[in-house]
Amino acid sequence: MRAQLGSKSKWSFKSSLAYSGGSIQEPLNSVRPNYRASATMEAMTSLSGDVGINYRAGERDNFSFGTGITIIDPLHGDITKPAQDERKGRDGSLARYQVSTPYLSWSRGYRAFDTQMISSMQYSHATDSDSVNIEKVFGAASFSQTFLANFGKSGWNGGTSLTISKTLYGGDVTDAKLLKRMDLGLYKRSELGFGLYPFLQYSFNDRYSFRTVFGYFQFTRYQGENDNVQIEPYQSVGTGISITRDIYLYPNVQFTPKDIRADRTNVALSANINLF
């Protein structure tokens, strides 16, 4: 949580990066398997995240602004050239490097009821090719609240994150391939999202910890519909590594507990890095 808030300096560089890979069975594959049956669009493997500037306004509040970055399929082909689109039903190539989706966010870290808490809000503006040209996304606004409590002196701690998000669209879908998937009921545009993500950690020492996140309580409301639909649950299991106060790594495996198979998993690495 400390790395998530950013550096203690007045001004600092703040980033959150993630490598989204293939399955345990084929970790270096170009396409990530849809390990959750509710996933409606296959994704390419990628190295992505946010990089920006953090302004520390007092002891508790932080304001950040920056942009998203994405490297598509970083482990295959000539990285100086566009990436080949290997997803089913699509062809052609994708821009290998994408600097897109600028954002502005606020966060506050504090203690209440003997727990550590982080409240945050963010607006991000869609500029990446898939979102703008295919899905017609304009931007997204979100709010999150995280709670963390220690379980005595056992070495265990845990908590939960509550998130609420609203996706804004700039127009109707015109991409022929996506329209066909929509007609077949294979793709819907999400308008509202909310979820509760309990997590549990055990600290072996000041640097290493076991960490698992339960994505069992996620809901979405699709455009033009009134019902809230529960998204198929997932869980991530991995190792938390605190390199310093401002650098945190989380190599992990994601899977659905309803169907645990090697070919229906995703390997991933997430990182929070703050400098200065």
XYZ file of N, CA and C in Angstrom:
828
model
N 0.824 -1.201 0.000
C 0.000 0.000 0.000
C 0.864 1.259 0.000
N 2.025 1.189 0.635
C 2.917 2.357 0.657
C 3.396 2.689 -0.755
N 3.789 1.656 -1.514
C 4.238 1.899 -2.886
C 3.101 2.396 -3.758
N 1.882 1.973 -3.471
C 0.716 2.405 -4.242
C 0.470 3.900 -4.076
N 0.749 4.440 -2.874
C 0.514 5.858 -2.612
C 1.551 6.759 -3.269
N 2.761 6.243 -3.469
C 3.803 7.056 -4.081
C 4.881 7.452 -3.091
N 5.872 8.151 -3.593
C 7.015 8.569 -2.792
C 6.615 9.611 -1.744
N 7.452 9.768 -0.708
C 7.227 10.802 0.296
C 7.701 12.175 -0.177
N 8.400 12.232 -1.298
C 8.878 13.505 -1.822
C 7.711 14.358 -2.315
N 7.927 15.681 -2.360
C 6.890 16.594 -2.839
C 6.503 16.257 -4.279
N 7.487 16.108 -5.135
C 7.288 15.704 -6.522
C 8.049 14.418 -6.769
N 7.467 13.495 -7.492
C 8.162 12.230 -7.762
C 7.619 11.590 -9.030
N 8.376 10.634 -9.542
C 7.948 9.804 -10.668
C 7.182 8.623 -10.107
N 6.013 8.336 -10.670
C 5.167 7.252 -10.174
C 4.751 6.356 -11.317
N 4.865 5.042 -11.134
C 4.473 4.122 -12.196
C 3.873 2.847 -11.614
N 2.970 2.259 -12.365
C 2.457 0.917 -12.073
C 2.484 0.157 -13.384
N 3.252 -0.913 -13.424
C 3.463 -1.666 -14.658
C 3.040 -3.113 -14.473
N 2.657 -3.756 -15.575
C 2.256 -5.161 -15.501
C 2.580 -5.864 -16.809
N 3.148 -7.062 -16.682
C 3.307 -7.924 -17.851
C 2.204 -8.963 -17.802
N 1.394 -9.015 -18.827
C 0.292 -9.968 -18.931
C 0.676 -11.020 -19.948
N 1.005 -12.220 -19.467
C 1.521 -13.266 -20.338
C 0.500 -14.317 -20.705
N 0.983 -15.436 -21.204
C 0.125 -16.544 -21.602
C -0.254 -17.403 -20.414
N -0.465 -18.687 -20.651
C -0.861 -19.609 -19.592
C 0.366 -20.273 -18.981
N 0.163 -20.987 -17.877
C 1.246 -21.786 -17.293
C 1.753 -22.781 -18.322
N 0.837 -23.320 -19.119
C 1.178 -24.312 -20.139
C 2.023 -23.696 -21.246
N 1.669 -22.472 -21.673
C 2.407 -21.766 -22.719
C 2.627 -20.309 -22.289
N 3.517 -20.084 -21.333
C 3.682 -18.735 -20.756
C 4.179 -17.702 -21.750
N 4.861 -18.129 -22.827
C 5.426 -17.182 -23.779
C 4.585 -17.040 -25.041
N 3.360 -17.558 -25.028
C 2.489 -17.454 -26.192
C 2.123 -15.997 -26.459
N 1.788 -15.678 -27.714
C 1.447 -14.303 -28.084
C 0.071 -13.880 -27.602
N -0.857 -14.853 -27.423
C -2.238 -14.546 -27.057
C -2.518 -15.054 -25.648
N -3.180 -14.219 -24.852
C -3.599 -14.638 -23.518
C -4.883 -15.447 -23.646
N -4.956 -16.643 -23.044
C -6.200 -17.416 -23.119
C -7.312 -16.738 -22.332
N -8.547 -16.877 -22.808
C -9.703 -16.397 -22.059
C -10.000 -17.415 -20.965
N -9.300 -17.283 -19.844
C -9.450 -18.278 -18.788
C -10.757 -18.098 -18.020
N -11.425 -16.957 -18.211
C -12.738 -16.744 -17.616
C -13.774 -16.776 -18.735
N -14.793 -17.619 -18.574
C -15.778 -17.820 -19.649
C -16.494 -16.533 -20.019
N -16.540 -15.561 -19.085
C -17.243 -14.309 -19.363
C -16.421 -13.346 -20.202
N -15.140 -13.627 -20.413
C -14.318 -12.735 -21.236
C -14.864 -12.734 -22.655
N -15.041 -11.549 -23.223
C -15.704 -11.463 -24.521
C -14.767 -11.090 -25.653
N -13.502 -10.789 -25.335
C -12.582 -10.385 -26.391
C -11.182 -10.860 -26.036
N -10.585 -11.661 -26.917
C -9.243 -12.164 -26.671
C -8.247 -11.010 -26.639
N -7.186 -11.190 -25.852
C -6.186 -10.129 -25.720
C -4.811 -10.652 -26.098
N -3.999 -9.779 -26.648
C -2.607 -10.095 -26.909
C -1.818 -9.956 -25.609
N -0.727 -10.711 -25.483
C 0.157 -10.495 -24.347
C 0.755 -9.098 -24.461
N 1.071 -8.502 -23.318
C 1.539 -7.116 -23.355
C 2.286 -6.743 -22.079
N 3.102 -5.728 -22.207
C 3.704 -5.048 -21.067
C 3.047 -3.681 -21.036
N 2.301 -3.391 -19.975
C 1.525 -2.152 -19.955
C 1.487 -1.561 -18.555
N 1.009 -0.347 -18.478
C 0.875 0.304 -17.187
C 0.751 1.798 -17.321
N 0.910 2.483 -16.202
C 0.817 3.942 -16.156
C 2.143 4.525 -15.689
N 2.552 5.615 -16.295
C 3.727 6.357 -15.842
C 3.333 7.822 -15.751
N 3.799 8.484 -14.697
C 3.421 9.874 -14.548
C 4.144 10.556 -13.410
N 3.636 11.700 -13.045
C 4.198 12.534 -12.003
C 3.238 12.557 -10.819
N 3.792 12.424 -9.627
C 2.996 12.451 -8.404
C 3.327 13.711 -7.605
N 2.281 14.416 -7.170
C 2.458 15.598 -6.317
C 1.887 15.280 -4.934
N 2.723 15.361 -3.926
C 2.297 15.055 -2.564
C 1.806 16.338 -1.901
N 0.503 16.429 -1.665
C -0.103 17.620 -1.074
C -0.354 17.367 0.410
N 0.655 17.577 1.228
C 0.518 17.313 2.649
C 0.848 15.875 2.986
N 0.482 15.463 4.201
C 0.842 14.135 4.693
C -0.017 13.021 4.106
N -1.225 13.343 3.666
C -2.168 12.289 3.292
C -2.544 12.258 1.819
N -2.570 13.410 1.161
C -3.136 13.485 -0.180
C -2.069 13.490 -1.262
N -2.381 12.797 -2.363
C -1.519 12.741 -3.533
C -2.340 12.995 -4.789
N -1.776 13.786 -5.704
C -2.378 13.996 -7.018
C -1.387 13.493 -8.069
N -1.883 12.706 -8.998
C -1.020 12.137 -10.031
C -1.605 12.424 -11.408
N -0.730 12.647 -12.364
C -1.164 12.764 -13.755
C -0.104 12.130 -14.636
N -0.564 11.494 -15.677
C 0.371 10.798 -16.554
C -0.365 10.150 -17.699
N 0.175 9.053 -18.185
C -0.429 8.377 -19.336
C -0.171 6.883 -19.256
N -0.938 6.149 -20.004
C -0.713 4.718 -20.087
C 0.293 4.395 -21.180
N 1.032 3.320 -21.000
C 1.955 2.841 -22.025
C 1.710 1.350 -22.228
N 1.863 0.891 -23.466
C 1.668 -0.521 -23.777
C 2.670 -0.961 -24.830
N 3.293 -2.109 -24.604
C 4.120 -2.763 -25.616
C 3.430 -4.083 -25.940
N 2.918 -4.211 -27.154
C 2.181 -5.400 -27.561
C 3.140 -6.533 -27.914
N 2.848 -7.733 -27.374
C 3.615 -8.951 -27.682
C 5.124 -8.676 -27.653
N 5.671 -8.260 -26.497
C 7.072 -7.823 -26.442
C 8.099 -8.934 -26.642
N 7.676 -10.207 -26.591
C 8.640 -11.314 -26.655
C 8.699 -11.990 -28.020
N 7.967 -11.470 -29.009
C 7.952 -12.127 -30.318
C 8.177 -11.127 -31.442
N 8.841 -11.607 -32.500
C 9.037 -10.789 -33.693
C 10.053 -9.683 -33.492
N 10.127 -8.829 -34.474
C 11.032 -7.684 -34.448
C 10.364 -6.562 -33.654
N 10.924 -6.233 -32.480
C 10.263 -5.261 -31.600
C 10.310 -3.842 -32.155
N 11.028 -3.641 -33.262
C 11.038 -2.315 -33.894
C 9.925 -2.187 -34.936
N 9.170 -3.287 -35.154
C 8.110 -3.285 -36.162
C 6.760 -3.608 -35.514
N 5.641 -3.343 -36.210
C 4.318 -3.664 -35.661
C 4.200 -5.143 -35.304
N 3.329 -5.447 -34.346
C 3.097 -6.824 -33.914
C 1.998 -7.460 -34.748
N 2.155 -8.727 -35.068
C 1.139 -9.450 -35.817
C -0.038 -9.770 -34.894
N -1.252 -9.476 -35.331
C -2.445 -9.747 -34.527
C -2.801 -11.226 -34.645
N -2.556 -11.991 -33.566
C -2.754 -13.440 -33.578
C -4.104 -13.854 -33.000
N -4.967 -12.905 -32.644
C -6.237 -13.250 -32.026
C -7.197 -13.882 -33.037
N -8.014 -14.807 -32.542
C -8.972 -15.480 -33.416
C -9.953 -14.466 -34.005
N -10.194 -14.587 -35.298
C -11.151 -13.722 -35.958
C -10.608 -12.376 -36.366
N -9.320 -12.122 -36.100
C -8.722 -10.842 -36.475
C -7.464 -11.126 -37.285
N -7.000 -10.150 -38.036
C -5.793 -10.314 -38.821
C -5.095 -8.960 -38.918
N -4.018 -8.922 -39.668
C -3.283 -7.671 -39.811
C -2.282 -7.492 -38.689
N -1.966 -6.248 -38.386
C -0.950 -5.954 -37.387
C -1.443 -4.888 -36.418
N -0.726 -4.763 -35.310
C -1.035 -3.783 -34.281
C 0.202 -2.948 -34.015
N 0.010 -1.684 -33.678
C 1.150 -0.847 -33.293
C 1.850 -1.480 -32.105
N 3.146 -1.719 -32.236
C 3.890 -2.388 -31.167
C 3.911 -1.541 -29.892
N 4.136 -0.250 -30.053
C 4.234 0.652 -28.905
C 3.069 1.634 -28.931
N 2.391 1.749 -27.807
C 1.272 2.667 -27.724
C 1.391 3.489 -26.437
N 1.457 4.788 -26.605
C 1.417 5.720 -25.469
C 0.040 6.349 -25.511
N -0.801 5.996 -24.564
C -2.209 6.371 -24.690
C -2.876 6.430 -23.321
N -4.141 6.829 -23.341
C -5.001 6.857 -22.169
C -4.421 7.706 -21.036
N -4.301 9.020 -21.251
C -3.854 9.897 -20.170
C -4.852 9.884 -19.016
N -4.350 10.131 -17.796
C -5.205 10.046 -16.618
C -4.875 11.146 -15.617
N -5.819 11.413 -14.737
C -5.642 12.314 -13.601
C -6.270 11.622 -12.395
N -5.524 11.538 -11.283
C -6.039 10.811 -10.128
C -5.715 11.521 -8.810
N -6.504 11.219 -7.814
C -6.293 11.682 -6.436
C -6.346 10.482 -5.511
N -5.487 10.445 -4.495
C -5.526 9.371 -3.506
C -5.197 9.926 -2.127
N -5.747 9.292 -1.111
C -5.481 9.680 0.277
C -5.231 8.427 1.098
N -4.125 8.395 1.836
C -3.810 7.298 2.738
C -3.969 7.742 4.175
N -4.626 6.921 4.988
C -4.899 7.304 6.374
C -5.240 6.060 7.194
N -5.366 6.241 8.516
C -5.781 5.167 9.405
C -7.141 5.493 9.996
N -7.985 4.470 10.103
C -9.299 4.622 10.719
C -9.736 3.262 11.241
N -10.335 3.239 12.411
C -10.808 1.990 13.017
C -9.680 0.956 13.112
N -8.466 1.450 13.389
C -7.286 0.609 13.548
C -6.942 -0.162 12.273
N -7.273 0.399 11.107
C -6.914 -0.200 9.824
C -6.261 0.858 8.941
N -5.433 0.394 8.008
C -4.871 1.284 6.999
C -5.870 1.398 5.843
N -6.020 2.606 5.323
C -6.996 2.828 4.261
C -6.414 3.701 3.152
N -6.893 3.468 1.944
C -6.593 4.327 0.807
C -7.894 4.598 0.062
N -8.211 5.875 -0.117
C -9.341 6.284 -0.964
C -8.764 6.913 -2.226
N -9.336 6.616 -3.385
C -8.801 7.194 -4.621
C -9.895 7.362 -5.666
N -9.696 8.361 -6.537
C -10.570 8.606 -7.686
C -9.696 8.857 -8.902
N -10.180 8.456 -10.072
C -9.394 8.631 -11.290
C -10.292 8.815 -12.504
N -9.840 9.682 -13.418
C -10.446 9.755 -14.743
C -9.359 9.457 -15.768
N -9.647 8.563 -16.698
C -8.707 8.254 -17.777
C -9.406 8.468 -19.109
N -8.686 9.040 -20.061
C -9.253 9.371 -21.371
C -8.731 8.370 -22.403
N -9.617 7.671 -23.082
C -9.228 6.622 -24.019
C -8.603 7.210 -25.280
N -7.423 6.708 -25.641
C -6.778 7.116 -26.895
C -6.152 5.926 -27.618
N -6.154 4.712 -27.005
C -5.542 3.557 -27.667
C -6.425 3.077 -28.811
N -5.817 2.418 -29.777
C -6.491 2.082 -31.032
C -7.689 1.150 -30.842
N -7.552 0.089 -30.048
C -8.664 -0.841 -29.853
C -9.863 -0.146 -29.225
N -9.623 0.636 -28.162
C -10.725 1.294 -27.455
C -11.416 2.336 -28.325
N -10.628 3.178 -29.000
C -11.203 4.282 -29.767
C -11.811 3.812 -31.081
N -11.081 3.009 -31.843
C -11.521 2.649 -33.191
C -12.472 1.460 -33.232
N -12.301 0.505 -32.314
C -13.121 -0.703 -32.355
C -14.282 -0.624 -31.369
N -13.992 -0.338 -30.092
C -15.038 -0.331 -29.070
C -15.694 1.033 -28.884
N -15.109 2.092 -29.451
C -15.656 3.453 -29.383
C -15.742 3.972 -27.949
N -14.714 3.693 -27.148
C -14.663 4.194 -25.776
C -14.173 5.636 -25.774
N -14.806 6.487 -24.971
C -14.379 7.877 -24.812
C -13.458 8.022 -23.596
N -13.832 7.410 -22.480
C -13.025 7.497 -21.259
C -13.674 6.698 -20.151
N -13.114 6.804 -18.938
C -13.649 6.064 -17.800
C -13.346 6.809 -16.508
N -14.300 6.769 -15.582
C -14.125 7.357 -14.255
C -14.291 6.249 -13.218
N -13.500 6.311 -12.144
C -13.570 5.248 -11.146
C -13.296 5.776 -9.741
N -13.798 5.046 -8.759
C -13.533 5.299 -7.343
C -13.150 3.979 -6.695
N -12.178 3.997 -5.791
C -11.820 2.780 -5.075
C -11.527 3.089 -3.606
N -11.793 2.108 -2.767
C -11.531 2.212 -1.328
C -10.881 0.914 -0.883
N -9.701 1.014 -0.294
C -8.958 -0.171 0.153
C -8.800 -0.149 1.670
N -9.022 -1.313 2.292
C -8.876 -1.489 3.728
C -7.819 -2.571 3.974
N -6.940 -2.370 4.958
C -5.927 -3.366 5.306
C -5.782 -3.416 6.816
N -5.843 -4.625 7.389
C -5.717 -4.808 8.832
C -4.732 -5.929 9.126
N -3.950 -5.777 10.199
C -3.055 -6.831 10.664
C -3.812 -7.773 11.594
N -3.520 -9.067 11.493
C -4.167 -10.053 12.344
C -3.248 -10.358 13.523
N -3.224 -9.444 14.475
C -2.372 -9.620 15.649
C -0.903 -9.644 15.273
N -0.131 -10.524 15.882
C 1.295 -10.664 15.610
C 1.589 -11.954 14.848
N 0.581 -12.454 14.131
C 0.704 -13.747 13.452
C 1.512 -13.682 12.166
N 1.723 -12.491 11.622
C 2.354 -12.359 10.308
C 1.348 -12.287 9.181
N 0.082 -12.581 9.494
C -0.975 -12.491 8.491
C -1.614 -11.105 8.522
N -1.979 -10.605 7.367
C -2.816 -9.415 7.272
C -3.699 -9.548 6.040
N -4.714 -8.759 6.000
C -5.628 -8.862 4.866
C -6.601 -7.719 4.848
N -7.416 -7.707 3.852
C -8.382 -6.628 3.714
C -9.190 -6.799 2.452
N -9.659 -5.701 1.918
C -10.462 -5.750 0.703
C -10.393 -4.408 -0.024
N -10.613 -4.463 -1.319
C -10.714 -3.253 -2.134
C -12.092 -3.210 -2.780
N -12.741 -2.063 -2.667
C -14.033 -1.829 -3.295
C -13.823 -0.886 -4.465
N -14.313 -1.244 -5.644
C -14.149 -0.382 -6.818
C -15.492 -0.168 -7.514
N -15.682 1.046 -8.025
C -16.853 1.404 -8.820
C -16.343 2.158 -10.041
N -16.794 1.774 -11.222
C -16.297 2.425 -12.445
C -17.431 2.677 -13.429
N -17.257 3.717 -14.235
C -18.226 4.088 -15.263
C -17.471 4.285 -16.570
N -17.843 3.544 -17.607
C -17.240 3.692 -18.926
C -18.079 4.623 -19.774
N -17.413 5.572 -20.420
C -18.091 6.546 -21.273
C -17.775 6.229 -22.729
N -18.804 6.187 -23.577
C -18.623 5.854 -24.989
C -18.855 7.079 -25.863
N -18.089 7.141 -26.950
C -18.176 8.280 -27.845
C -19.025 8.039 -29.074
N -19.568 6.847 -29.240
C -20.385 6.553 -30.409
C -20.722 5.079 -30.489
N -21.448 4.697 -31.524
C -21.831 3.308 -31.731
C -20.706 2.542 -32.409
N -20.667 1.233 -32.170
C -19.672 0.364 -32.795
C -19.901 0.327 -34.305
N -18.832 0.464 -35.086
C -18.922 0.387 -36.548
C -18.022 -0.702 -37.120
N -17.124 -1.282 -36.308
C -16.220 -2.324 -36.776
C -17.026 -3.565 -37.162
N -16.898 -4.028 -38.407
C -17.723 -5.120 -38.921
C -17.535 -6.413 -38.131
N -16.303 -6.734 -37.781
C -16.046 -7.982 -37.053
C -16.624 -7.940 -35.645
N -16.534 -6.782 -34.992
C -17.085 -6.667 -33.645
C -18.613 -6.640 -33.699
N -19.186 -5.999 -34.720
C -20.637 -6.008 -34.875
C -21.167 -7.428 -35.046
N -20.434 -8.243 -35.773
C -20.845 -9.641 -35.960
C -20.835 -10.380 -34.629
N -19.804 -10.137 -33.808
C -19.737 -10.773 -32.489
C -20.879 -10.286 -31.597
N -21.235 -9.006 -31.725
C -22.353 -8.471 -30.941
C -23.665 -9.113 -31.369
N -23.862 -9.300 -32.675
C -25.087 -9.935 -33.181
C -25.212 -11.371 -32.685
N -24.083 -12.044 -32.519
C -24.079 -13.426 -32.048
C -24.134 -13.525 -30.532
N -24.121 -12.378 -29.855
C -24.154 -12.373 -28.394
C -22.823 -12.699 -27.749
N -21.733 -12.587 -28.519
C -20.409 -12.927 -27.995
C -19.686 -11.717 -27.409
N -20.246 -10.529 -27.605
C -19.617 -9.318 -27.079
C -20.684 -8.305 -26.701
N -20.509 -7.689 -25.522
C -21.377 -6.606 -25.069
C -20.503 -5.508 -24.489
N -20.954 -4.274 -24.607
C -20.193 -3.165 -24.040
C -20.631 -2.925 -22.594
N -19.653 -2.955 -21.695
C -19.935 -2.726 -20.282
C -20.064 -1.235 -20.014
N -21.079 -0.865 -19.228
C -21.313 0.547 -18.929
C -20.938 0.888 -17.486
N -21.339 0.042 -16.534
C -21.011 0.216 -15.123
C -20.309 -1.032 -14.606
N -19.360 -0.847 -13.719
C -18.690 -1.978 -13.116
C -18.481 -1.723 -11.635
N -18.610 -2.745 -10.827
C -18.312 -2.612 -9.410
C -17.894 -3.981 -8.877
N -17.016 -3.955 -7.895
C -16.492 -5.205 -7.388
C -15.910 -5.074 -5.997
N -15.804 -6.209 -5.340
C -15.196 -6.323 -4.023
C -14.097 -7.359 -4.148
N -12.862 -6.982 -3.784
C -11.706 -7.848 -3.987
C -10.991 -8.100 -2.660
N -11.415 -9.117 -1.906
C -10.691 -9.456 -0.676
C -9.293 -9.968 -1.016
N -8.332 -9.705 -0.140
C -6.977 -10.213 -0.335
C -6.392 -10.638 1.006
N -5.440 -11.539 0.939
C -4.817 -12.106 2.135
C -3.320 -12.188 1.906
N -2.535 -11.819 2.936
C -1.082 -11.815 2.815
C -0.448 -12.426 4.062
N 0.668 -13.098 3.856
C 1.478 -13.579 4.974
C 2.910 -13.124 4.755
N 3.463 -12.396 5.711
C 4.815 -11.852 5.580
C 5.839 -12.835 6.145
N 6.721 -13.327 5.272
C 7.814 -14.182 5.735
C 8.888 -13.345 6.427
N 9.130 -12.153 5.899
C 10.068 -11.189 6.463
C 9.723 -9.821 5.885
N 10.599 -8.843 6.064
C 10.301 -7.489 5.592
C 10.252 -7.382 4.074
N 10.804 -8.359 3.366
C 10.866 -8.268 1.907
C 9.862 -9.172 1.204
N 9.701 -10.417 1.670
C 8.897 -11.391 0.931
C 7.594 -11.714 1.653
N 6.542 -11.902 0.864
C 5.247 -12.273 1.423
C 4.480 -13.132 0.435
N 3.607 -13.960 0.964
C 2.637 -14.689 0.143
C 1.421 -13.787 -0.016
N 0.846 -13.739 -1.219
C -0.305 -12.863 -1.452
C -1.298 -13.546 -2.382
N -2.566 -13.451 -2.046
C -3.615 -13.955 -2.930
C -4.770 -12.960 -2.944
N -5.365 -12.777 -4.121
C -6.481 -11.854 -4.308
C -7.674 -12.646 -4.832
N -8.849 -12.421 -4.237
C -10.065 -13.139 -4.611
C -10.982 -12.213 -5.414
N -11.034 -12.413 -6.711
C -11.932 -11.625 -7.560
C -13.247 -12.348 -7.751
N -13.930 -12.632 -6.639
C -15.144 -13.443 -6.691
C -16.418 -12.606 -6.799
N -16.310 -11.314 -6.509
C -17.521 -10.493 -6.394
C -17.453 -9.308 -7.352
N -17.409 -9.598 -8.641
C -17.370 -8.584 -9.683
C -18.699 -8.582 -10.448
N -19.191 -7.390 -10.705
C -20.461 -7.263 -11.418
C -20.314 -6.195 -12.501
N -21.064 -6.351 -13.559
C -21.086 -5.351 -14.627
C -22.513 -5.157 -15.105
N -22.773 -3.974 -15.617
C -24.061 -3.701 -16.255
C -23.769 -3.323 -17.698
N -24.317 -4.107 -18.622
C -24.039 -3.886 -20.027
C -24.909 -2.761 -20.588
N -24.398 -2.122 -21.603
C -25.095 -0.996 -22.228
C -26.464 -1.435 -22.735
N -27.501 -0.651 -22.404
C -28.852 -0.953 -22.845
C -29.586 -1.957 -21.990
N -28.973 -2.443 -20.897
C -29.611 -3.419 -20.017
C -29.728 -2.849 -18.610
N -30.662 -3.384 -17.831
C -30.897 -2.894 -16.468
C -30.380 -3.827 -15.388
N -30.089 -5.077 -15.744
C -29.649 -6.052 -14.750
C -28.133 -6.008 -14.569
N -27.705 -6.277 -13.347
C -26.284 -6.397 -13.040
C -25.879 -7.854 -13.175
N -24.836 -8.105 -13.933
C -24.400 -9.475 -14.228
C -23.105 -9.774 -13.480
N -23.075 -10.893 -12.779
C -21.852 -11.273 -12.080
C -20.850 -11.864 -13.066
N -19.641 -11.340 -13.029
C -18.574 -11.825 -13.896
C -17.960 -13.065 -13.271
N -17.572 -14.019 -14.106
C -16.998 -15.260 -13.599
C -15.830 -14.963 -12.668
N -15.772 -15.619 -11.506
C -14.734 -15.312 -10.515
C -13.337 -15.702 -10.979
N -12.345 -15.017 -10.418
C -10.950 -15.370 -10.647
C -10.194 -15.252 -9.332
N -9.021 -15.811 -9.296
C -8.140 -15.670 -8.142
C -6.707 -15.557 -8.641
N -5.920 -14.728 -7.967
C -4.498 -14.660 -8.271
C -3.725 -15.119 -7.039
N -2.635 -15.825 -7.281
C -1.765 -16.310 -6.205
C -0.335 -16.007 -6.606
N 0.420 -15.413 -5.686
C 1.794 -15.074 -6.034
C 2.613 -14.662 -4.837
N 3.754 -14.074 -5.118
C 4.698 -13.638 -4.100
C 4.852 -12.125 -4.160
N 4.654 -11.458 -3.029
C 4.901 -10.030 -2.942
C 6.355 -9.787 -2.567
N 7.010 -8.904 -3.294
C 8.436 -8.626 -3.054
C 8.608 -7.117 -2.875
N 8.946 -6.686 -1.664
C 9.196 -5.272 -1.385
C 10.688 -5.006 -1.545
N 11.080 -4.517 -2.713
C 12.485 -4.215 -2.951
C 12.916 -3.063 -2.041
N 12.136 -2.000 -2.024
C 12.287 -0.871 -1.113
C 10.887 -0.400 -0.748
N 10.789 0.684 0.029
C 9.477 1.232 0.335
C 8.736 1.627 -0.937
N 9.468 2.048 -1.957
C 8.862 2.605 -3.167
C 8.876 1.670 -4.367
N 9.340 0.434 -4.202
C 9.355 -0.524 -5.308
C 8.768 -1.846 -4.819
N 7.673 -2.268 -5.428
C 6.978 -3.484 -5.016
C 6.660 -4.323 -6.243
N 6.988 -5.611 -6.207
C 6.742 -6.541 -7.314
C 5.774 -7.632 -6.874
N 4.954 -8.089 -7.811
C 4.011 -9.168 -7.518
C 3.910 -10.124 -8.704
N 4.843 -11.086 -8.804
C 4.691 -12.150 -9.816
C 3.565 -13.083 -9.381
N 2.667 -13.435 -10.315
C 1.490 -14.195 -9.900
C 0.912 -15.009 -11.050
N 0.020 -15.906 -10.689
C -0.758 -16.710 -11.641
C -2.222 -16.444 -11.377
N -2.998 -16.228 -12.448
C -4.428 -15.974 -12.327
C -5.199 -17.154 -12.917
N -6.284 -17.529 -12.254
C -7.075 -18.682 -12.708
C -8.501 -18.519 -12.211
N -9.403 -19.308 -12.774
C -10.762 -19.338 -12.268
C -10.924 -20.576 -11.388
N -11.394 -20.415 -10.155
C -11.531 -21.562 -9.254
C -12.581 -22.564 -9.713
N -13.438 -22.166 -10.658
C -14.476 -23.074 -11.147
C -13.933 -24.095 -12.134
N -12.763 -23.834 -12.695
C -12.195 -24.748 -13.696
C -10.679 -24.549 -13.721
N -9.990 -25.161 -12.771
C -8.548 -24.973 -12.638
C -7.828 -25.922 -13.587
N -7.318 -25.367 -14.693
C -6.573 -26.143 -15.683
C -5.392 -25.307 -16.132
N -4.305 -25.993 -16.501
C -3.084 -25.286 -16.896
C -3.300 -24.384 -18.102
N -4.177 -24.810 -19.038
C -4.390 -24.017 -20.244
C -5.390 -22.888 -20.036
N -5.999 -22.814 -18.850
C -6.939 -21.730 -18.540
C -6.391 -20.913 -17.369
N -5.172 -20.454 -17.533
C -4.513 -19.616 -16.543
C -3.820 -18.470 -17.276
N -3.439 -17.456 -16.535
C -2.600 -16.375 -17.045
C -1.450 -16.171 -16.082
N -0.245 -16.045 -16.618
C 0.893 -15.662 -15.793
C 1.072 -14.160 -15.922
N 1.486 -13.513 -14.836
C 1.563 -12.060 -14.845
C 2.612 -11.575 -13.854
N 3.054 -10.364 -14.057
C 3.954 -9.678 -13.127
C 3.499 -8.229 -13.044
N 3.164 -7.762 -11.848
C 2.798 -6.357 -11.663
C 3.852 -5.679 -10.779
N 4.025 -4.376 -10.967
C 5.053 -3.648 -10.234
C 4.598 -2.228 -9.956
N 4.877 -1.740 -8.760
C 4.721 -0.324 -8.410
C 6.116 0.242 -8.190
N 6.481 1.258 -8.968
C 7.833 1.829 -8.908
C 7.715 3.343 -8.765
N 8.273 3.872 -7.680
C 8.299 5.313 -7.441
C 9.753 5.760 -7.297
N 10.081 6.872 -7.933
C 11.452 7.380 -7.903
C 11.456 8.833 -7.444
N 12.566 9.197 -6.824
C 12.772 10.542 -6.310
C 11.882 10.783 -5.108
